[in-house]
Amino acid sequence: MHEDRFPGHKFLPYLLIAPSIAVIFIFLIGPFGQSIYESFFVSTPFGTRTIYVGLRNYIRLFSSPDYLNSVAVTFKFAAFVIIIGLSISLAIAQLLNQKIRGVGFYQVALIWTYAISPTIAGVIWASMFAPATGLIPYIISILSGGYKMNWMTNGQLALLIVSAAATWKMLGYNIIFFLAGLQNVPGEFLEAAQIDGASPWKAFWRITFPMLSPTTSFLLFVNMLYAFFQVFGLIDIMTHGGPGNATELLVYKLYRDGFIYLNTGFASAQSFVIFFVISAVAIIQLRIVTRKAIYFR
Amino acid sequence: MPFNSSTAMLYYNKDLFKAAGLDPNKPPTTWKEMEEYGEKILASGVVDYVYSTGWPDWIFEQALAIHDHLYADNDNGRSGLATKVVFNDDFGQMIIDTWTRLHNKGIYIFGGAEYSANSAFKAGQIAMLIQSTSSLAGILKASEFKVGTSFYPRFEGYPVGNSVIGGGSIWVTKGQSEEELRGVWEFLKYTGQKDIAIQWHKGTGYFPVSGAALKTLLDEGWFSADQAFLTAFLQILSGRRDTAASTGVRLGPFVAMREIFVSSLEKSLAGQLSPKDALNEAEEKMNLLLKDYLELYGK
């Protein structure tokens, strides 16, 4: 096969992919190997002293209620961001995919959230919900006749608010992709369905939704990575993982253990576990979703 | 080199005190009074919550130090590496019980980390704030009411210690080039200048770094013009400076220990754990950290 494609250049293909391989090795595989190695040690911050502890980091990890709590919190958070986030995005994209006046304005107005930095988004949400000075607790207090909403001492509420902020932040991205997906659904199909007397609701679920499946599966994947890895900024600004450990997502816990508490061995063990979990979920998702996706054309 | 040193004190809103029918020149001096005043202020309806604090971990350390109570063994880690924390006794329990009770009564509102509680005080949403003295200038500037400052509240009948110093100092790392060190030295001299120290103190509330700066401030009448700036000095000078407990801690994994305390306090305030269980949890986790630290750095 190779000889056919590059006659007379046996090593050319390897040479061509060498830069990518080098980058992957230097920046991904190398550090990954190192963190697996370090997960069997405890060490001082600058590595001046290391002690081999075997599986102790892992044993502590899985016997730590804080870590198990963090796993549960992460899955709740991810479920919210993925399920609620994608549903709302799809609904909004469907509304935007109509010929109405000023649709360009609405599109921009709904998409721009993605352009905000996590820090700014975090500050906006945190000040909106600030217990003593925020607008939302104020409105709720008036409407409910004095209920004092304080997410700084209410873990469930804090998790809900952080999840909502993360979902809001991702809406723009999801809407763009759903909109592009919707615009690729051939109009003839919907027209044919209409002539056959299908209700818009039925047409959506029987035609549009299945035809969107490549987009949906892509977004599922991206949103999962987002929920697991990219919400650090939001958490750091809004809650620092609190109150208690109510919003301590896995990546945030890893960051605290590794970079604030300088406990690199323990953090390395965590990163390996996260890698394992994410790979498993990703493989399952890719298997199921891509097999079921319908590719038109 | 010391640069931005502060301590914790009580800020209160004199206008709100008056509105609630309290004497604006008599701030609470004990936690018992914090509770009594709190109930009165709540009953008057001028605010929804009475007080909050910055840095909850540090405010707890203050409560121990100000009553000359140790935080960890081996003289707070000063005479040797600490092996365990010692705050989980009747006294430590009383602190967290008191705070939890005041929280449940709606007097105390948990304000989050660092300076996030300041905005509620500046906006007149709460009547009192326990915060670093370094917030003073900012609070005076942003508040449209008369601000009073006073000593950190005490528990009556317990020994006198001192409030501990917070803030920061400037460190120079080893192994810099001669040229860089010269630059660092120029910078250190600059920060130590009298005028700079005075400007820094007036602009924040941090203690001025030199005696010369302090004397100039005194001579120009700075402290009589605004007595609020005097409180921090008097509080520190009227306490003890000769015991380990009153001079702060020296603990390797302290950053992590502080966060453990905050999350335990949060659990107690949220009712997720009883105050007793929360403090037990903090003790257990902190002791493990100290043990690990000892394993790595001991001997």
Tab-separated table of N, CA and C in Angstrom, chain A residues 29-105:
chain	number	residue	atom	x	y	z
A	29	ILE	N	2.428	12.270	25.688
A	29	ILE	CA	2.808	10.950	26.201
A	29	ILE	C	3.867	11.065	27.301
A	30	GLY	N	4.859	11.916	27.066
A	30	GLY	CA	5.937	12.081	28.043
A	30	GLY	C	5.416	12.480	29.415
A	31	PRO	N	4.734	13.643	29.499
A	31	PRO	CA	4.199	14.067	30.798
A	31	PRO	C	3.244	13.043	31.395
A	32	PHE	N	2.499	12.355	30.499
A	32	PHE	CA	1.554	11.366	30.991
A	32	PHE	C	2.304	10.229	31.690
A	33	GLY	N	3.368	9.769	31.031
A	33	GLY	CA	4.187	8.721	31.631
A	33	GLY	C	4.776	9.176	32.948
A	34	GLN	N	5.219	10.415	32.967
A	34	GLN	CA	5.833	10.947	34.177
A	34	GLN	C	4.819	11.015	35.319
A	35	SER	N	3.579	11.401	34.972
A	35	SER	CA	2.621	11.510	36.072
A	35	SER	C	2.221	10.143	36.595
A	36	ILE	N	2.205	9.135	35.714
A	36	ILE	CA	1.948	7.782	36.230
A	36	ILE	C	3.062	7.382	37.201
A	37	TYR	N	4.296	7.664	36.778
A	37	TYR	CA	5.454	7.352	37.624
A	37	TYR	C	5.350	8.061	38.973
A	38	GLU	N	5.041	9.358	38.911
A	38	GLU	CA	5.006	10.144	40.149
A	38	GLU	C	3.864	9.753	41.075
A	39	SER	N	2.850	9.099	40.506
A	39	SER	CA	1.714	8.751	41.349
A	39	SER	C	2.085	7.684	42.385
A	40	PHE	N	3.279	7.099	42.257
A	40	PHE	CA	3.717	6.107	43.250
A	40	PHE	C	4.660	6.704	44.299
A	41	PHE	N	4.785	8.038	44.263
A	41	PHE	CA	5.718	8.692	45.183
A	41	PHE	C	5.026	9.836	45.929
A	42	VAL	N	5.628	10.236	47.041
A	42	VAL	CA	5.329	11.567	47.576
A	42	VAL	C	6.637	12.334	47.471
A	43	SER	N	6.513	13.632	47.189
A	43	SER	CA	7.749	14.391	47.033
A	43	SER	C	7.571	15.835	47.471
A	44	THR	N	8.692	16.466	47.773
A	44	THR	CA	8.674	17.877	48.121
A	44	THR	C	8.404	18.671	46.842
A	45	PRO	N	7.916	19.902	46.973
A	45	PRO	CA	7.506	20.660	45.788
A	45	PRO	C	8.562	20.728	44.686
A	46	PHE	N	9.821	20.869	45.007
A	46	PHE	CA	10.822	20.966	43.961
A	46	PHE	C	11.562	19.638	43.745
A	47	GLY	N	11.004	18.583	44.307
A	47	GLY	CA	11.571	17.264	44.063
A	47	GLY	C	12.894	17.013	44.781
A	48	THR	N	13.167	17.833	45.809
A	48	THR	CA	14.432	17.639	46.517
A	48	THR	C	14.436	16.340	47.306
A	49	ARG	N	13.253	15.853	47.636
A	49	ARG	CA	13.194	14.584	48.353
A	49	ARG	C	11.962	13.817	47.886
A	50	THR	N	12.141	12.572	47.497
A	50	THR	CA	10.996	11.765	47.099
A	50	THR	C	11.016	10.454	47.864
A	51	ILE	N	9.834	10.006	48.224
A	51	ILE	CA	9.728	8.737	48.943
A	51	ILE	C	8.759	7.851	48.174
A	52	TYR	N	9.195	6.616	47.903
A	52	TYR	CA	8.327	5.675	47.219
A	52	TYR	C	7.246	5.185	48.182
A	53	VAL	N	5.978	5.297	47.777
A	53	VAL	CA	4.917	4.877	48.690
A	53	VAL	C	4.019	3.808	48.075
A	54	GLY	N	4.427	3.271	46.929
A	54	GLY	CA	3.622	2.226	46.315
A	54	GLY	C	2.255	2.737	45.917
A	55	LEU	N	1.241	2.002	46.297
A	55	LEU	CA	-0.112	2.359	45.882
A	55	LEU	C	-0.814	3.300	46.869
A	56	ARG	N	-0.053	3.832	47.835
A	56	ARG	CA	-0.719	4.599	48.893
A	56	ARG	C	-1.559	5.753	48.357
A	57	ASN	N	-1.043	6.467	47.350
A	57	ASN	CA	-1.818	7.582	46.807
A	57	ASN	C	-3.171	7.115	46.276
A	58	TYR	N	-3.157	5.943	45.614
A	58	TYR	CA	-4.405	5.426	45.060
A	58	TYR	C	-5.343	4.941	46.162
A	59	ILE	N	-4.756	4.291	47.148
A	59	ILE	CA	-5.590	3.777	48.232
A	59	ILE	C	-6.264	4.932	48.963
A	60	ARG	N	-5.482	5.979	49.224
A	60	ARG	CA	-6.057	7.151	49.884
A	60	ARG	C	-7.137	7.794	49.035
A	61	LEU	N	-6.881	7.814	47.746
A	61	LEU	CA	-7.820	8.442	46.825
A	61	LEU	C	-9.179	7.761	46.922
A	62	PHE	N	-9.170	6.429	46.818
A	62	PHE	CA	-10.456	5.746	46.766
A	62	PHE	C	-11.079	5.553	48.134
A	63	SER	N	-10.298	5.752	49.197
A	63	SER	CA	-10.929	5.656	50.512
A	63	SER	C	-11.280	7.045	51.031
A	64	SER	N	-11.036	8.076	50.205
A	64	SER	CA	-11.337	9.433	50.661
A	64	SER	C	-12.762	9.815	50.305
A	65	PRO	N	-13.584	10.100	51.313
A	65	PRO	CA	-14.964	10.510	51.025
A	65	PRO	C	-14.992	11.771	50.159
A	66	ASP	N	-14.003	12.631	50.332
A	66	ASP	CA	-13.955	13.855	49.539
A	66	ASP	C	-13.810	13.544	48.056
A	67	TYR	N	-13.000	12.522	47.755
A	67	TYR	CA	-12.798	12.203	46.355
A	67	TYR	C	-14.053	11.578	45.756
A	68	LEU	N	-14.675	10.686	46.514
A	68	LEU	CA	-15.901	10.058	46.007
A	68	LEU	C	-16.979	11.107	45.828
A	69	ASN	N	-17.009	12.063	46.749
A	69	ASN	CA	-17.947	13.173	46.612
A	69	ASN	C	-17.654	13.952	45.340
A	70	SER	N	-16.373	14.161	45.082
A	70	SER	CA	-15.975	14.920	43.905
A	70	SER	C	-16.403	14.203	42.619
A	71	VAL	N	-16.301	12.879	42.626
A	71	VAL	CA	-16.745	12.105	41.460
A	71	VAL	C	-18.238	12.311	41.246
A	72	ALA	N	-19.001	12.197	42.342
A	72	ALA	CA	-20.455	12.348	42.233
A	72	ALA	C	-20.813	13.742	41.738
A	73	VAL	N	-20.154	14.738	42.307
A	73	VAL	CA	-20.439	16.123	41.921
A	73	VAL	C	-20.145	16.327	40.435
A	74	THR	N	-19.022	15.761	39.975
A	74	THR	CA	-18.644	15.939	38.577
A	74	THR	C	-19.684	15.327	37.638
A	75	PHE	N	-20.169	14.131	37.992
A	75	PHE	CA	-21.150	13.503	37.117
A	75	PHE	C	-22.472	14.272	37.114
A	76	LYS	N	-22.872	14.773	38.281
A	76	LYS	CA	-24.094	15.590	38.327
A	76	LYS	C	-23.935	16.824	37.450
A	77	PHE	N	-22.791	17.457	37.629
A	77	PHE	CA	-22.502	18.683	36.884
A	77	PHE	C	-22.500	18.412	35.379
A	78	ALA	N	-21.801	17.340	34.990
A	78	ALA	CA	-21.703	17.025	33.565
A	78	ALA	C	-23.074	16.686	32.995
A	79	ALA	N	-23.875	15.952	33.759
A	79	ALA	CA	-25.211	15.596	33.280
A	79	ALA	C	-26.029	16.850	33.038
A	80	PHE	N	-25.939	17.787	33.950
A	80	PHE	CA	-26.683	19.041	33.800
A	80	PHE	C	-26.222	19.782	32.553
A	81	VAL	N	-24.907	19.968	32.447
A	81	VAL	CA	-24.361	20.751	31.333
A	81	VAL	C	-24.719	20.094	30.002
A	82	ILE	N	-24.624	18.759	29.937
A	82	ILE	CA	-24.847	18.086	28.669
A	82	ILE	C	-26.344	18.013	28.345
A	83	ILE	N	-27.136	17.511	29.283
A	83	ILE	CA	-28.547	17.270	28.960
A	83	ILE	C	-29.326	18.575	28.864
A	84	ILE	N	-29.270	19.361	29.922
A	84	ILE	CA	-30.014	20.631	29.908
A	84	ILE	C	-29.432	21.566	28.853
A	85	GLY	N	-28.103	21.638	28.818
A	85	GLY	CA	-27.449	22.556	27.889
A	85	GLY	C	-27.784	22.248	26.449
A	86	LEU	N	-27.676	20.979	26.057
A	86	LEU	CA	-27.937	20.632	24.665
A	86	LEU	C	-29.416	20.787	24.321
A	87	SER	N	-30.297	20.459	25.256
A	87	SER	CA	-31.738	20.606	24.970
A	87	SER	C	-32.081	22.062	24.711
A	88	ILE	N	-31.601	22.927	25.608
A	88	ILE	CA	-31.917	24.348	25.429
A	88	ILE	C	-31.300	24.871	24.138
A	89	SER	N	-30.064	24.466	23.876
A	89	SER	CA	-29.398	24.947	22.665
A	89	SER	C	-30.160	24.533	21.417
A	90	LEU	N	-30.620	23.284	21.414
A	90	LEU	CA	-31.337	22.802	20.237
A	90	LEU	C	-32.636	23.579	20.063
A	91	ALA	N	-33.320	23.806	21.162
A	91	ALA	CA	-34.578	24.550	21.082
A	91	ALA	C	-34.334	25.963	20.545
A	92	ILE	N	-33.298	26.599	21.056
A	92	ILE	CA	-33.008	27.960	20.600
A	92	ILE	C	-32.582	27.954	19.142
A	93	ALA	N	-31.743	26.979	18.762
A	93	ALA	CA	-31.287	26.909	17.374
A	93	ALA	C	-32.467	26.731	16.440
A	94	GLN	N	-33.421	25.890	16.859
A	94	GLN	CA	-34.614	25.658	16.043
A	94	GLN	C	-35.384	26.965	15.873
A	95	LEU	N	-35.500	27.749	16.939
A	95	LEU	CA	-36.199	29.031	16.851
A	95	LEU	C	-35.450	30.005	15.944
A	96	LEU	N	-34.127	29.939	15.996
A	96	LEU	CA	-33.319	30.879	15.212
A	96	LEU	C	-33.292	30.500	13.740
A	97	ASN	N	-33.636	29.241	13.472
A	97	ASN	CA	-33.561	28.762	12.095
A	97	ASN	C	-34.866	29.048	11.361
A	98	GLN	N	-35.386	30.225	11.554
A	98	GLN	CA	-36.640	30.566	10.882
A	98	GLN	C	-36.475	31.895	10.194
A	99	LYS	N	-37.339	32.104	9.226
A	99	LYS	CA	-37.230	33.371	8.504
A	99	LYS	C	-38.067	34.421	9.221
A	100	ILE	N	-37.447	35.071	10.169
A	100	ILE	CA	-38.150	36.143	10.869
A	100	ILE	C	-37.315	37.409	10.771
A	101	ARG	N	-37.926	38.550	11.043
A	101	ARG	CA	-37.175	39.802	10.933
A	101	ARG	C	-36.162	39.907	12.061
A	102	GLY	N	-35.008	40.411	11.726
A	102	GLY	CA	-33.965	40.635	12.742
A	102	GLY	C	-33.349	39.360	13.272
A	103	VAL	N	-33.385	38.271	12.496
A	103	VAL	CA	-32.857	37.009	12.998
A	103	VAL	C	-31.349	37.108	13.261
A	104	GLY	N	-30.673	37.929	12.440
A	104	GLY	CA	-29.235	38.123	12.627
A	104	GLY	C	-28.928	38.669	14.002
A	105	PHE	N	-29.747	39.623	14.433
A	105	PHE	CA	-29.561	40.211	15.757
A	105	PHE	C	-29.736	39.163	16.858
